[in-house]
Coordinates of C-alpha atoms and ligand atoms in Angstrom, one line a residue:
M1 CA -20.3 2.2 12.1
P2 CA -19.7 1.5 8.5
I3 CA -17.6 -1.6 7.4
E4 CA -14.8 -0.4 5.3
Q5 CA -12.1 -2.2 3.5
L6 CA -8.9 -0.4 2.4
L7 CA -5.4 -1.0 1.1
I8 CA -2.2 -0.6 3.2
L9 CA 1.3 -1.5 1.7
I10 CA 4.3 -2.0 3.7
K11 CA 6.9 -0.2 1.4
P12 CA 10.3 -1.2 0.5
D13 CA 11.9 0.8 3.4
G14 CA 9.6 -1.2 5.6
I15 CA 10.9 -4.3 4.5
K16 CA 14.4 -3.4 4.3
K17 CA 14.5 -2.4 7.8
S18 CA 12.6 -5.7 8.5
L19 CA 9.7 -4.0 10.4
T20 CA 7.1 -6.0 8.8
G21 CA 6.2 -7.8 12.1
N22 CA 6.3 -4.4 14.1
I23 CA 4.0 -2.8 11.6
L24 CA 1.5 -5.8 11.7
T25 CA 1.5 -5.9 15.4
K26 CA 0.7 -2.2 15.5
L27 CA -2.1 -2.6 12.9
S28 CA -3.5 -5.2 14.9
E29 CA -4.4 -3.2 17.8
A30 CA -7.4 -2.2 15.8
R31 CA -8.8 -5.6 15.6
M32 CA -9.6 -5.6 11.9
L33 CA -9.6 -8.5 9.4
I34 CA -7.0 -8.8 6.9
I35 CA -9.0 -10.2 4.0
G36 CA -6.0 -10.1 1.4
A37 CA -2.3 -10.2 1.6
K38 CA 0.8 -10.7 -1.0
A39 CA 4.2 -9.6 -1.9
V40 CA 4.3 -7.5 -5.1
K41 CA 7.3 -6.7 -7.3
V42 CA 6.0 -3.0 -8.3
S43 CA 6.2 -1.8 -11.9
E44 CA 6.5 1.5 -13.1
E45 CA 3.1 1.2 -14.6
L46 CA 1.6 0.1 -10.9
A47 CA 3.2 2.6 -9.1
K48 CA 2.5 5.7 -11.4
T49 CA -1.1 4.8 -11.6
H50 CA -1.3 4.2 -7.8
Y51 CA 0.2 7.7 -7.3
H52 CA -1.5 9.1 -10.5
Q53 CA -2.8 12.4 -8.2
L54 CA 0.6 13.3 -7.4
K55 CA 2.1 13.5 -11.2
D56 CA 2.5 17.1 -11.0
K57 CA 4.3 17.3 -7.8
P58 CA 8.0 18.0 -7.9
F59 CA 8.9 14.8 -5.9
F60 CA 6.8 12.7 -8.0
G61 CA 9.7 11.1 -9.9
E62 CA 11.6 10.0 -6.6
L63 CA 8.1 8.9 -5.3
I64 CA 7.8 6.6 -8.0
D65 CA 11.5 5.0 -7.5
Y66 CA 10.8 4.7 -3.7
I67 CA 7.6 2.6 -3.9
Q68 CA 9.5 0.6 -6.6
G69 CA 12.3 -0.1 -4.1
K70 CA 14.7 1.2 -6.7
I71 CA 16.9 2.9 -4.3
Y72 CA 17.2 -0.4 -2.2
G73 CA 17.7 -2.8 -5.2
E74 CA 17.3 -6.7 -4.5
P75 CA 16.2 -8.0 -2.5
W76 CA 14.3 -5.3 -1.1
D77 CA 12.5 -3.9 -4.2
R78 CA 9.1 -5.3 -3.4
V79 CA 6.3 -4.4 -1.3
L80 CA 3.7 -6.2 1.1
A81 CA 0.3 -5.3 0.2
F82 CA -3.0 -6.2 2.3
V83 CA -6.4 -5.4 2.3
Y84 CA -7.9 -4.8 5.6
Q85 CA -11.7 -4.8 6.7
G86 CA -13.5 -3.3 9.7
E87 CA -15.4 -0.8 11.4
D88 CA -14.6 3.0 10.2
A89 CA -11.3 1.2 8.9
I90 CA -9.8 4.2 7.1
V91 CA -9.7 6.5 9.8
R92 CA -8.6 4.4 12.4
M93 CA -5.8 3.1 10.2
R94 CA -4.7 6.0 8.8
K95 CA -4.3 7.5 12.8
I96 CA -2.3 4.2 13.5
A97 CA 0.0 4.9 10.0
G98 CA 0.3 8.5 11.4
A99 CA 0.9 11.7 9.3
T100 CA 2.3 11.4 5.8
N101 CA 5.3 13.6 7.0
P102 CA 7.2 11.4 9.5
E103 CA 8.6 14.3 11.3
E104 CA 5.2 15.5 12.2
A105 CA 3.6 12.2 12.8
D106 CA 2.7 11.2 16.3
P107 CA 5.7 9.4 17.7
V108 CA 3.8 6.5 18.5
S109 CA 2.3 5.8 15.1
I110 CA 3.9 3.6 12.5
R111 CA 5.4 6.6 10.5
G112 CA 6.3 8.8 13.5
A113 CA 8.1 5.6 15.1
Y114 CA 9.8 4.3 11.9
G115 CA 10.0 7.0 9.2
R116 CA 12.4 9.2 7.9
I117 CA 13.1 12.2 5.5
T118 CA 16.0 11.4 3.3
T119 CA 18.7 14.1 2.6
K120 CA 17.2 14.2 -0.9
G121 CA 14.1 15.2 0.8
V122 CA 12.2 11.9 -0.1
Y123 CA 9.6 10.7 2.8
E124 CA 10.2 7.5 3.6
N125 CA 7.2 6.9 5.9
V126 CA 7.0 3.0 5.8
V127 CA 3.0 2.5 4.9
H128 CA 0.8 3.1 2.7
C129 CA -2.8 3.5 3.9
S130 CA -5.6 4.5 1.6
S131 CA -7.1 7.7 2.4
D132 CA -11.0 7.9 1.8
L133 CA -13.8 5.4 0.5
S134 CA -13.2 5.9 -3.1
E135 CA -9.5 6.0 -3.1
A136 CA -9.4 2.7 -0.9
E137 CA -12.1 1.0 -3.7
R138 CA -9.5 2.2 -6.6
E139 CA -6.5 1.0 -4.8
I140 CA -8.1 -2.3 -4.0
K141 CA -9.2 -3.1 -7.4
L142 CA -5.6 -1.9 -8.8
W143 CA -3.7 -3.9 -6.7
F144 CA -5.7 -6.9 -6.2
K145 CA -8.0 -9.6 -8.4
P146 CA -11.5 -10.4 -6.7
E147 CA -9.9 -14.0 -6.4
E148 CA -7.2 -12.9 -4.1
I149 CA -9.6 -11.2 -1.6
V150 CA -11.4 -13.4 0.7
K151 CA -14.9 -11.5 0.6
S152 CA -15.0 -8.3 -1.2
I153 CA -17.4 -5.5 -0.3
Y154 CA -17.6 -4.5 -4.1
S155 CA -19.3 -6.6 -6.8
T156 CA -17.7 -8.8 -9.2
K157 CA -18.8 -10.5 -12.4
K158 CA -18.0 -13.6 -14.3
V159 CA -16.4 -13.3 -17.6
V160 CA -14.9 -15.9 -19.9
V161 CA -11.5 -14.9 -20.8
E162 CA -9.9 -16.5 -23.8
K163 CA -6.4 -16.6 -25.3
E164 CA -4.9 -15.0 -22.1
K165 CA -1.2 -15.7 -21.6
R166 CA -0.9 -17.1 -18.0
E167 CA 2.1 -18.3 -16.0
V168 CA 1.3 -21.8 -14.7
W169 CA 3.5 -24.2 -12.6
T170 CA 5.5 -26.7 -14.6
Ligands
DAT1 P1 -0.3 9.8 2.3 O1 0.4 8.5 1.7 O2 -0.4 9.9 3.7 O3 -1.8 9.2 1.8 P2 0.0 11.7 0.3 O4 -1.3 10.5 -0.7 O5 -0.2 12.8 0.0 O6 0.2 11.1 1.4 O7 1.2 11.4 -0.7 C1 1.7 10.0 -1.0 C2 3.1 10.0 -0.7 O8 3.8 10.9 -1.4 C3 3.6 9.8 0.9 O9 3.2 8.9 1.5 C4 4.9 10.2 0.8 C5 5.0 11.0 -0.5 N1 5.0 12.5 -0.3 C6 3.7 13.3 -0.2 N2 4.2 14.5 0.2 C7 5.4 14.7 0.2 C8 6.2 15.8 0.2 N3 5.9 17.4 0.4 N4 7.6 15.7 0.1 C9 8.0 14.2 -0.2 N5 7.0 13.3 -0.4 C10 5.7 13.6 -0.4
MG2 MG1 -2.5 9.3 -0.1

């Protein structure tokens, strides 16, 4: 079985409903390693790049607002991002996450148990889970810097960065 890495997001509805513990418990049944974890306030640019393949869908605008947590506002307008690693990780984690449409998802899956469709038709499906190997690589590299991951399966290189404005502790 190939060792794979993938991106999992606990979306703002999962944060607002205080489901982080429940979601991580369900995911832990797969006995995979968390090799990256952080809280992220999602910018419009990050949201649009993440979901670029859906840009022509009628629900794109609402999807971008949703992943940014705009409908919930402070302090729910954030996501928790994780990189998981394990054997056959993508297919196995997507099974635990459940189908995209929470109404069609296995009721024991995360989306089946905790997701809903709003009256506006937005799928509030609690988690994001990379769909295949190339998407997993693209998404991990979009959401995480190499130094934020314990051990990446993707190659890195050293570069000298000059005159970069960076926030540091005072
Ligand atoms: P997944 O998140 O299962 O990979 P996707 O990549 O096709 O599914 O879609 C990304 C997100 O867009 C999904 O989590 C919820 C939303 N979405 C997809 N199809 C939708 C639809 N028909 N109506 C409303 N939201 C939808
Ligand atoms: Mg997808």
